[in-house]
CSV table of C-alpha atoms in Angstrom, one decimal:
chain,number,residue,atom,x,y,z
A,18,GLY,CA,0.0,0.0,0.0
A,19,GLU,CA,0.9,3.7,-0.1
A,20,ASN,CA,-0.1,4.7,3.4
A,21,VAL,CA,2.1,6.9,5.6
A,22,GLU,CA,1.8,7.1,9.4
A,23,GLN,CA,2.9,10.3,11.1
A,24,HIS,CA,3.7,10.8,14.8
A,25,PRO,CA,3.1,12.6,17.0
A,26,SER,CA,-0.2,14.3,16.1
A,27,THR,CA,0.6,17.2,18.4
A,28,LEU,CA,3.9,18.4,19.8
A,29,SER,CA,4.6,21.2,22.3
A,30,VAL,CA,8.1,22.4,23.0
A,31,GLN,CA,9.8,25.3,24.7
A,32,GLU,CA,11.4,27.9,22.5
A,33,GLY,CA,15.0,26.9,21.8
A,34,ASP,CA,14.3,23.1,22.2
A,35,SER,CA,14.4,20.6,19.4
A,36,ALA,CA,11.4,19.0,17.7
A,37,VAL,CA,11.3,15.7,16.0
A,38,ILE,CA,8.5,14.3,13.8
A,39,LYS,CA,8.6,10.8,12.4
A,40,CYS,CA,6.8,9.2,9.5
A,41,THR,CA,6.6,5.5,8.5
A,42,TYR,CA,5.7,4.3,5.0
A,43,SER,CA,4.9,1.0,3.5
A,44,ASP,CA,5.7,1.4,-0.2
A,45,SER,CA,9.3,0.1,-0.5
A,46,ALA,CA,9.5,1.7,-4.0
A,47,SER,CA,9.1,5.3,-2.6
A,48,ASN,CA,12.0,7.5,-3.6
A,49,TYR,CA,11.0,11.1,-2.8
A,50,PHE,CA,10.1,12.4,0.6
A,51,PRO,CA,9.1,16.1,1.1
A,52,TRP,CA,8.0,17.9,4.2
A,53,TYR,CA,5.4,20.7,4.2
A,54,LYS,CA,4.6,23.4,6.7
A,55,GLN,CA,1.1,24.7,6.8
A,56,GLU,CA,0.1,27.7,8.9
A,57,LEU,CA,-3.5,28.2,9.7
A,58,GLY,CA,-5.6,29.1,6.7
A,59,LYS,CA,-2.5,29.2,4.4
A,60,ARG,CA,-1.0,27.0,1.7
A,61,PRO,CA,1.2,24.0,2.4
A,62,GLN,CA,4.8,25.2,1.9
A,63,LEU,CA,7.7,22.9,1.0
A,64,ILE,CA,10.4,23.3,3.6
A,65,ILE,CA,12.7,20.4,2.8
A,66,ASP,CA,12.8,17.2,0.7
A,67,ILE,CA,15.0,14.2,0.4
A,68,ARG,CA,15.5,11.6,-2.3
A,69,SER,CA,16.2,7.9,-1.6
A,70,ASN,CA,19.8,8.1,-2.7
A,71,VAL,CA,20.8,10.1,0.4
A,72,GLY,CA,20.3,9.5,4.1
A,73,GLU,CA,20.3,13.0,5.5
A,74,LYS,CA,19.8,16.5,4.3
A,75,LYS,CA,20.2,19.8,6.3
A,76,ASP,CA,19.0,23.4,5.7
A,77,GLN,CA,19.9,25.7,8.5
A,78,ARG,CA,17.8,24.6,11.5
A,79,ILE,CA,15.9,22.0,9.6
A,80,ALA,CA,17.1,18.5,8.8
A,81,VAL,CA,15.5,15.3,7.4
A,82,THR,CA,16.8,11.8,7.9
A,83,LEU,CA,15.8,8.7,5.8
A,84,ASN,CA,16.1,5.1,6.8
A,85,LYS,CA,15.0,3.1,3.7
A,86,THR,CA,15.6,-0.3,5.4
A,87,ALA,CA,13.2,0.6,8.2
A,88,LYS,CA,11.0,2.6,5.9
A,89,HIS,CA,10.9,5.7,8.0
A,90,PHE,CA,11.9,9.3,7.7
A,91,SER,CA,12.1,12.1,10.2
A,92,LEU,CA,12.0,15.9,10.4
A,93,HIS,CA,14.3,17.6,12.9
A,94,ILE,CA,13.9,21.2,13.9
A,95,THR,CA,16.6,22.7,16.2
A,96,GLU,CA,16.5,25.9,18.2
A,97,THR,CA,12.8,26.2,17.7
A,98,GLN,CA,11.2,29.6,17.5
A,99,PRO,CA,7.5,30.7,18.0
A,100,GLU,CA,7.2,31.2,14.2
A,101,ASP,CA,7.9,27.5,13.7
A,102,SER,CA,4.4,26.9,15.2
A,103,ALA,CA,2.3,25.3,12.4
A,104,VAL,CA,1.1,21.9,11.2
A,105,TYR,CA,3.8,19.8,9.5
A,106,PHE,CA,3.0,17.2,6.9
A,107,CYS,CA,5.3,14.5,5.6
A,108,ALA,CA,4.7,12.9,2.2
A,109,HIS,CA,6.2,10.3,0.0
A,110,GLN,CA,6.1,9.4,-3.7
A,111,GLY,CA,6.6,6.0,-5.3
A,112,ILE,CA,8.3,5.2,-8.6
A,113,THR,CA,5.6,2.8,-10.0
A,114,GLY,CA,1.9,3.1,-10.4
A,115,ARG,CA,0.5,6.2,-8.7
A,116,ARG,CA,3.3,8.7,-8.5
A,117,ALA,CA,1.4,11.5,-6.8
A,118,LEU,CA,2.3,12.4,-3.2
A,119,THR,CA,0.7,10.5,-0.3
A,120,PHE,CA,0.5,12.7,2.8
A,121,GLY,CA,0.6,11.9,6.5
A,122,SER,CA,-2.1,13.1,8.8
A,123,GLY,CA,0.0,16.1,10.1
A,124,THR,CA,1.7,17.1,13.3
A,125,ARG,CA,0.6,20.3,15.1
A,126,LEU,CA,3.7,21.9,16.5
A,127,GLN,CA,3.4,24.5,19.2
A,128,VAL,CA,6.5,26.4,20.3
A,129,GLN,CA,6.0,28.0,23.7
A,130,PRO,CA,7.9,31.3,24.1
B,8,GLU,CA,8.2,33.9,-10.1
B,9,ALA,CA,4.5,34.0,-9.6
B,10,GLY,CA,3.1,31.2,-7.6
B,11,VAL,CA,0.1,29.0,-8.2
B,12,ALA,CA,-3.1,31.1,-8.5
B,13,GLN,CA,-6.5,29.8,-7.4
B,14,SER,CA,-10.0,31.4,-7.3
B,15,PRO,CA,-12.3,31.9,-5.6
B,16,ARG,CA,-10.7,31.8,-2.1
B,17,TYR,CA,-14.0,31.0,-0.5
B,18,LYS,CA,-17.3,29.5,-1.7
B,19,ILE,CA,-20.5,28.8,0.2
B,20,ILE,CA,-23.2,26.8,-1.6
B,21,GLU,CA,-26.2,24.6,-0.6
B,22,LYS,CA,-26.1,20.9,-1.1
B,23,ARG,CA,-27.0,19.7,-4.6
B,24,GLN,CA,-25.8,22.9,-6.1
B,25,SER,CA,-22.8,23.0,-8.5
B,26,VAL,CA,-19.5,24.8,-8.0
B,27,ALA,CA,-16.3,25.3,-10.1
B,28,PHE,CA,-12.8,26.2,-9.0
B,29,TRP,CA,-10.0,27.6,-11.2
B,30,CYS,CA,-6.3,27.1,-11.1
B,31,ASN,CA,-3.4,28.7,-12.9
B,32,PRO,CA,-0.1,26.9,-12.3
B,33,ILE,CA,3.4,28.3,-12.2
B,34,SER,CA,4.5,29.2,-15.7
B,35,GLY,CA,6.2,26.3,-17.4
B,36,HIS,CA,5.0,23.6,-15.0
B,37,ALA,CA,3.8,20.6,-17.0
B,38,THR,CA,2.2,18.7,-14.1
B,39,LEU,CA,-0.9,20.0,-12.3
B,40,TYR,CA,-2.6,18.4,-9.3
B,41,TRP,CA,-5.9,18.9,-7.5
B,42,TYR,CA,-6.0,17.9,-3.8
B,43,GLN,CA,-8.9,17.8,-1.3
B,44,GLN,CA,-7.9,18.7,2.3
B,45,ILE,CA,-10.6,18.0,4.9
B,46,LEU,CA,-10.2,19.8,8.2
B,47,GLY,CA,-7.5,18.2,10.3
B,48,GLN,CA,-6.2,15.9,7.6
B,49,GLY,CA,-3.5,15.9,5.0
B,50,PRO,CA,-4.2,16.7,1.4
B,51,LYS,CA,-5.6,13.8,-0.7
B,52,LEU,CA,-5.0,13.7,-4.4
B,53,LEU,CA,-8.1,14.0,-6.6
B,54,ILE,CA,-6.6,14.2,-10.1
B,55,GLN,CA,-3.2,14.7,-11.7
B,56,PHE,CA,-2.6,16.1,-15.2
B,57,GLN,CA,0.5,16.0,-17.3
B,58,ASN,CA,0.1,18.8,-19.8
B,59,ASN,CA,-3.5,18.4,-21.0
B,60,GLY,CA,-3.7,14.6,-20.3
B,61,VAL,CA,-4.9,12.9,-17.2
B,62,VAL,CA,-2.3,10.8,-15.4
B,63,ASP,CA,-4.2,9.7,-12.4
B,64,ASP,CA,-7.9,10.2,-11.5
B,65,SER,CA,-8.3,7.0,-9.5
B,66,GLN,CA,-9.5,8.9,-6.4
B,67,LEU,CA,-11.8,11.3,-8.1
B,68,PRO,CA,-15.5,10.7,-7.4
B,69,LYS,CA,-16.4,10.7,-11.0
B,70,ASP,CA,-20.2,10.6,-10.5
B,71,ARG,CA,-20.0,14.2,-9.2
B,72,PHE,CA,-16.5,15.6,-9.8
B,73,SER,CA,-14.9,16.5,-13.1
B,74,ALA,CA,-11.8,18.4,-14.1
B,75,GLU,CA,-10.2,19.6,-17.2
B,76,ARG,CA,-7.0,21.2,-18.4
B,77,LEU,CA,-7.8,21.7,-22.1
B,78,LYS,CA,-4.8,23.7,-23.2
B,79,GLY,CA,-2.3,22.3,-20.8
B,80,VAL,CA,-2.1,25.4,-18.6
B,81,ASP,CA,-5.2,26.5,-16.6
B,82,SER,CA,-7.4,23.9,-15.0
B,83,THR,CA,-11.0,23.8,-13.6
B,84,LEU,CA,-12.4,21.4,-11.1
B,85,LYS,CA,-16.2,21.1,-10.9
B,86,ILE,CA,-18.5,19.5,-8.4
B,87,GLN,CA,-22.1,18.7,-9.4
B,88,PRO,CA,-24.2,18.1,-7.4
B,89,ALA,CA,-22.4,19.0,-4.1
B,90,LYS,CA,-22.8,16.9,-0.9
B,91,LEU,CA,-22.2,17.9,2.7
B,92,GLU,CA,-19.1,15.8,2.8
B,93,ASP,CA,-17.5,17.8,0.1
B,94,SER,CA,-16.9,20.7,2.5
B,95,ALA,CA,-13.1,21.0,2.4
B,96,VAL,CA,-10.3,23.1,1.1
B,97,TYR,CA,-9.5,22.4,-2.6
B,98,LEU,CA,-5.8,22.8,-3.3
B,99,CYS,CA,-4.1,23.1,-6.7
B,100,ALA,CA,-0.4,22.3,-7.0
B,101,SER,CA,2.0,22.2,-9.9
B,102,SER,CA,5.5,20.9,-10.6
B,103,LEU,CA,7.9,21.1,-13.4
B,104,ASP,CA,7.3,17.5,-14.4
B,105,TRP,CA,6.0,14.4,-12.8
B,106,GLY,CA,8.3,12.3,-10.8
B,107,ASP,CA,10.3,13.4,-7.8
B,108,GLN,CA,9.8,17.1,-8.5
B,109,PRO,CA,8.8,19.6,-5.8
B,110,GLN,CA,5.1,20.5,-5.8
B,111,HIS,CA,4.1,24.0,-5.1
B,112,PHE,CA,0.6,24.7,-3.8
B,113,GLY,CA,-1.8,27.5,-4.3
B,114,ASP,CA,-3.8,29.1,-1.4
B,115,GLY,CA,-6.8,26.9,-2.0
B,116,THR,CA,-10.5,27.4,-2.2
B,117,ARG,CA,-12.4,26.8,1.1
B,118,LEU,CA,-15.8,25.2,0.2
B,119,SER,CA,-18.6,25.2,2.7
B,120,ILE,CA,-21.7,23.2,1.9
B,121,LEU,CA,-24.9,24.2,3.8
């Protein structure tokens, strides 16, 4: 199947702490894994993505790790700030059959000042 | 570059009425997607176009939903007749090509069915 499970559904951290969101997928053929940030009433915005030929990618305070053997990938946000508060969605795309993105159910991140 | 444009931003209709949404993708993007996002859930693909051809419409409720991208640029999504469970945000996205290409979303149309 093409399902993706995302955990936790809600996450509250203190400003400056790190936040980690994890997704598990079932399609072993998946090769593209983007993360989107969605603020209330706004469009999903791509914040980082990773392809299956690498295990980790960083962009300033954001990093994504991929474990293809275990079929899970994670988003890491360091030194969190109040403006990081939003809903974060993971997604993945396979290379056969349906090639559209399948999204997780989202994680509501609240950064407490 | 200009982003994905969608209209209208909001629409309120009664059940059994019809409604249409419009999307203009990023210039040069061959692939266009329509997603449905129900409150508290992730976006779910309805239909995917490559230029003016349909790549995937397996999750489109074809008895009431239809979509077209006649000239391979703009696209319209129509619902007729609408049901209460169609209340959602309808998001359009585009990418340069299909495959592992970043998808960029529009602001969406929030549809409320009374």
